[in-house]
Every structure is written in C-alpha cells, then in structure tokens.
Coordinates of C-alpha atoms in Angstrom, one line a residue:
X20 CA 0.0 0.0 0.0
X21 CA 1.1 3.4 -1.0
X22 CA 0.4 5.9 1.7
X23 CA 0.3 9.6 0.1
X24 CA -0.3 12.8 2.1
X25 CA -1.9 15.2 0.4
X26 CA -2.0 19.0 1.7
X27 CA -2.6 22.4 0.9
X28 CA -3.0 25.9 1.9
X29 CA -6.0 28.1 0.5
X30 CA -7.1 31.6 0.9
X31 CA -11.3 31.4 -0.6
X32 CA -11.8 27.3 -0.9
X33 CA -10.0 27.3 -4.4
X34 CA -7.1 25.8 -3.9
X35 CA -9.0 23.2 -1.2
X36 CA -11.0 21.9 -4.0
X37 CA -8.3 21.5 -6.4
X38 CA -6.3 19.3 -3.7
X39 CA -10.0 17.6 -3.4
X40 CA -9.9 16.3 -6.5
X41 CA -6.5 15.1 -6.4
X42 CA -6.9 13.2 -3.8
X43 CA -9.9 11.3 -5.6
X44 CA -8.2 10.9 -8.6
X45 CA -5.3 9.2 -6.3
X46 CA -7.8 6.7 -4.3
X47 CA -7.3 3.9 -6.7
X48 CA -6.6 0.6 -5.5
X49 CA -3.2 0.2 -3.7
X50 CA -3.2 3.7 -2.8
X51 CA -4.1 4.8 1.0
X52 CA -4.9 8.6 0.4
X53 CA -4.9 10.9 3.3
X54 CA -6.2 15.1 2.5
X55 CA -5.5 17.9 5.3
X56 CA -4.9 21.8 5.5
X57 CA -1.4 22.1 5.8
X58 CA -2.2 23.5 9.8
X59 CA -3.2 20.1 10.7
X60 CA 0.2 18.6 10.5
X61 CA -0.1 15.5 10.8
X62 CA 2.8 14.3 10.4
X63 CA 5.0 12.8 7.5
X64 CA 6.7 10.6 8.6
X65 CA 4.3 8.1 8.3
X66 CA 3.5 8.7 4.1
X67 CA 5.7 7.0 1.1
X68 CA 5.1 10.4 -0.9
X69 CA 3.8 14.0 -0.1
X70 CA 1.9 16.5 -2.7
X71 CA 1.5 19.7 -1.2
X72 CA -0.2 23.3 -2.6
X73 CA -1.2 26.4 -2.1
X74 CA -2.7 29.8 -3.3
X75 CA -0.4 32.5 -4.7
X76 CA -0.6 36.0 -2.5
X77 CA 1.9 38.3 -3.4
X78 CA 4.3 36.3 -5.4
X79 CA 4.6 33.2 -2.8
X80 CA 2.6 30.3 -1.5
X81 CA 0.7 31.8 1.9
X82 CA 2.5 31.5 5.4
X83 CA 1.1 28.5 6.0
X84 CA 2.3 26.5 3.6
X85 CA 5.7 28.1 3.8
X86 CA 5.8 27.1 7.7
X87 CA 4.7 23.5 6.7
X88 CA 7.0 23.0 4.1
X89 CA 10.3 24.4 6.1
X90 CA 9.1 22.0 9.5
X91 CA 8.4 19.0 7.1
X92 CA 12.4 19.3 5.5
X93 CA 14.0 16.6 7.4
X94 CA 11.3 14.2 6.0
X95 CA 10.8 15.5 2.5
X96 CA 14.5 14.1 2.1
X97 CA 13.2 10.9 2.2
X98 CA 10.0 11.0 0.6
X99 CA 9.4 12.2 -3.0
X100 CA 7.6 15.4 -3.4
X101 CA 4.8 17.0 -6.4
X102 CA 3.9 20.4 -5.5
X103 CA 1.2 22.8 -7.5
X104 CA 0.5 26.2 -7.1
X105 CA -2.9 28.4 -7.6
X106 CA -2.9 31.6 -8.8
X107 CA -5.0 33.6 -11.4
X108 CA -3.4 32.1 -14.2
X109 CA -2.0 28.3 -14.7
X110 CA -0.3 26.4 -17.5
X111 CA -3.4 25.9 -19.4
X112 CA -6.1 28.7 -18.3
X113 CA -6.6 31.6 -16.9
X114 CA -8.7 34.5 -15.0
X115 CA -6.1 37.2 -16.8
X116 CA -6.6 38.6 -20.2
X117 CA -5.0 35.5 -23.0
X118 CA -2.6 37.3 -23.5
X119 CA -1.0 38.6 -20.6
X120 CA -1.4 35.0 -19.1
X121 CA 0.7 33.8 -22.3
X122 CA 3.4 36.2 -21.6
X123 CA 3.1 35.5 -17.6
X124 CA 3.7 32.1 -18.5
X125 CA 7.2 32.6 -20.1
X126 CA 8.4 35.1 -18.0
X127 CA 7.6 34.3 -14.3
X128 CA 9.5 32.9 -11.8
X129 CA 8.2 30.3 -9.7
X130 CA 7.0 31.0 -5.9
X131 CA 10.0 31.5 -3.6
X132 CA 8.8 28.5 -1.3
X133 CA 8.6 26.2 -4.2
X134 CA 12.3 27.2 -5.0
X135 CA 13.7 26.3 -1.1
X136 CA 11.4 23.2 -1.6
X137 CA 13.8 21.9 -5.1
X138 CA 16.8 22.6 -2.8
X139 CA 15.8 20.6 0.4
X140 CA 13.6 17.8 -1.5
X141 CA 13.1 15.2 -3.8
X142 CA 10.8 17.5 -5.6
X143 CA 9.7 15.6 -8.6
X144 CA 7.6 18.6 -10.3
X145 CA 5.7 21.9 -9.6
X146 CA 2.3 22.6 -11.8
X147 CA 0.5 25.8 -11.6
X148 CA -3.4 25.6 -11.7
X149 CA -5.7 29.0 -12.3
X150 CA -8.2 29.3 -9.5
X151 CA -11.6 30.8 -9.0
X152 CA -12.0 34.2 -8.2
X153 CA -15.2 36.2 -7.2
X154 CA -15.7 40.1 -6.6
X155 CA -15.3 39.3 -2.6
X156 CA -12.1 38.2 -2.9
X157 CA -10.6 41.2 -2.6
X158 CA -10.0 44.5 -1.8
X159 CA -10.7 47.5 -4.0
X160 CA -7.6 48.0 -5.0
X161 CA -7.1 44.4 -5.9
X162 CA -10.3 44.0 -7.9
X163 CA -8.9 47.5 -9.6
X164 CA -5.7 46.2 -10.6
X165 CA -7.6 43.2 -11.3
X166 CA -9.3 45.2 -14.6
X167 CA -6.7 46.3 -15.4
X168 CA -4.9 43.1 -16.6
X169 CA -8.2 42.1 -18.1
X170 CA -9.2 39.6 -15.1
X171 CA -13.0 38.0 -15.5
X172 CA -14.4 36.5 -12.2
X173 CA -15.0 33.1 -12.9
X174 CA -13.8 29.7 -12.0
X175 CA -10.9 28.9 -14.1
X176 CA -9.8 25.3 -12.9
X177 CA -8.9 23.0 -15.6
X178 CA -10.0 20.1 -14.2
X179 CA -8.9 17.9 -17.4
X180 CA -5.4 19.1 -16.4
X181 CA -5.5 18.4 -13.0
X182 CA -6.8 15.1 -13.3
X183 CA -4.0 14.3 -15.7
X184 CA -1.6 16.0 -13.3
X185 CA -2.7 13.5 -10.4
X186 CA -2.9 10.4 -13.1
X187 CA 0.7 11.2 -14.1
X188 CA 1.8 11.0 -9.9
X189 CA -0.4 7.4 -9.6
X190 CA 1.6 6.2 -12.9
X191 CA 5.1 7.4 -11.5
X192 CA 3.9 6.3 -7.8
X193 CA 3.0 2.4 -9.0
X194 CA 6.5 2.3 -10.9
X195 CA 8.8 3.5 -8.2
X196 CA 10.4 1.6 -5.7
X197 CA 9.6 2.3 -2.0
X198 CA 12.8 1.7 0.1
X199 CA 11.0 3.5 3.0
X200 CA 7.4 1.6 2.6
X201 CA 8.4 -0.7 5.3
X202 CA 9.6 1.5 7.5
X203 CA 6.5 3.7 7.9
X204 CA 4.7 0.4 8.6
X205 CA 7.1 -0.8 11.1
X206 CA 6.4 2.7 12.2
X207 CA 2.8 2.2 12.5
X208 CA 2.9 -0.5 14.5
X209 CA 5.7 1.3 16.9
X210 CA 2.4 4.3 17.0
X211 CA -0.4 1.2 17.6
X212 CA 2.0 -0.5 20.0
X213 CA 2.3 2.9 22.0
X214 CA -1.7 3.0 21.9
X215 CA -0.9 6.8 20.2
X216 CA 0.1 10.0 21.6

C-alpha cells in the first residue's frame, strides 16, 4: 500500500478543491490517500510520498504552507515530493486577459517556497493551476488592478489538467520503488503499539 499525504493551503476554498480532486483521482486501488490543511500537521513521517499546494498571495505560497514545508524538511528528504501552485493564471487557463497570461507564462518565476522546496527535497515537479476568483475576494484595489490586466471572475480550474496531473503521480507512484514503505509500517505499528500519543 502506497500511503500519500496530500496537503494544501487556501485563501477562498480554491485551492482546497483542487487538492480535493486530487486526492480522488489518487484513491485507486493500492493507494491509502490521506487530504488535510497544511495547519493540521499531521505528520509525514508516516507517508511513502507528499503532494502539497497552495494559493499564490503576493508572489509566494501563503505562510502557512511556507511554515509546513520548512518544518516538514528533514522528511521531505526521504519522501518524493509533487507540488502545485494556484494563482490567477496556470499552464493551461486563466482568469487574466490570454494574453497577458501567455506572456506571464514565459516570464515568471516560480513562488520563492517552491524554490527552497527543489533545494531541500526530492521534488519531482511543480504545476500551476488558475483558480476561481469572485468580486469578494478582494480588496478594491485588488479588484482595480484586477481590470486592469483584463481579469474576468469566474472559475478557471482546468480540471482535465488536474486530473492528468494527479494520473501522471499514480503512474510514477506504482512504478517507483519504495525503500521506505516498510519503514512507515514498522512505524505504525511502533504508533499502535504505544496505543498513540
């Protein structure tokens, strides 16, 4: 049984529904599939393989997520790591004007976090997703600069992508080899043994 953690940080629900559906495209058989906000630590140690995300604010992933990924760095050495990022644009749609999302595209660097997180782990890719946005979201000068790059409030989630996204992490998941598999379950039993914390 492959035990994947699946965890991400959101700002308006967006971001909790994409790692929603990745975690139910990843229940297949042989897969044990655990989802929690990134606040809920609950601990890494005990998964074969982590894939962790979060909204965009202001060029990087949100505290949260940042806090989780630096506590979790001893662990994500041993473990391999798919990370994905939601913002107003992705790799295949967008809330921005077309244009200014193609140009984005090629241009933009990737989230600060998601840079420490190729240097301390076996980060095997990073995807970026569009979100959903609605007129609440944010403040007026937000939804102002918002116009002004030709942004539409809508829900933008590719949902063919992200499901071929999560497929592509089953398909490298089954074909691996797990050196550390028996050693979470040893773990586990060390945990039941202990009757918990």
């Amino acid at each position: 049984m492959i035990k994947v953690l699946i965890e991400y940080a959101s700002a308006n629900g967006s971001t909790r529904g994409i790692a929603r559906k990745i975690a139910d495209r990843c229940s297949v058989p042989g897969f044990d599939v655990s989802l929690s906000a990134v606040e809920e630590d609950p601990g890494h140690e005990w998964f074969d393989a982590v894939i962790v995300g979060s909204a965009i604010h202001g060029m990087d992933w949100l505290p949260a997520a940042r806090e989780a990924v630096f506590r979790r760095s001893s662990a994500a050495k041993t473990q391999p790591v798919w990370a994905f990022s939601v913002a107003t644009w992705g790799a295949t749609s967008t809330l921005l004007a077309p244009r200014l999302a193609r140009r984005i595209r090629t241009t933009a660097s990737e989230p600060k976090t998601v840079t420490k997180l190729r240097e301390s782990a076996d980060l095997r890719d990073h995807r970026r997703f569009a979100g959903m946005l609605t007129r609440g979201d944010w403040p007026l000068l937000g939804r102002v600069v918002f116009k002004i790059m030709g942004g539409r409030y809508s829900d933008a989630r590719d949902w063919s992508d992200i499901d071929e996204w999560a497929d592509g992490i089953v398909e490298q998941l089954r074909s691996g080899t797990f050196e550390y598999s028996a050693r979470t379950e040893d773990a586990s039993r060390q945990f039941d043994d202990d009757k918990g914390p």
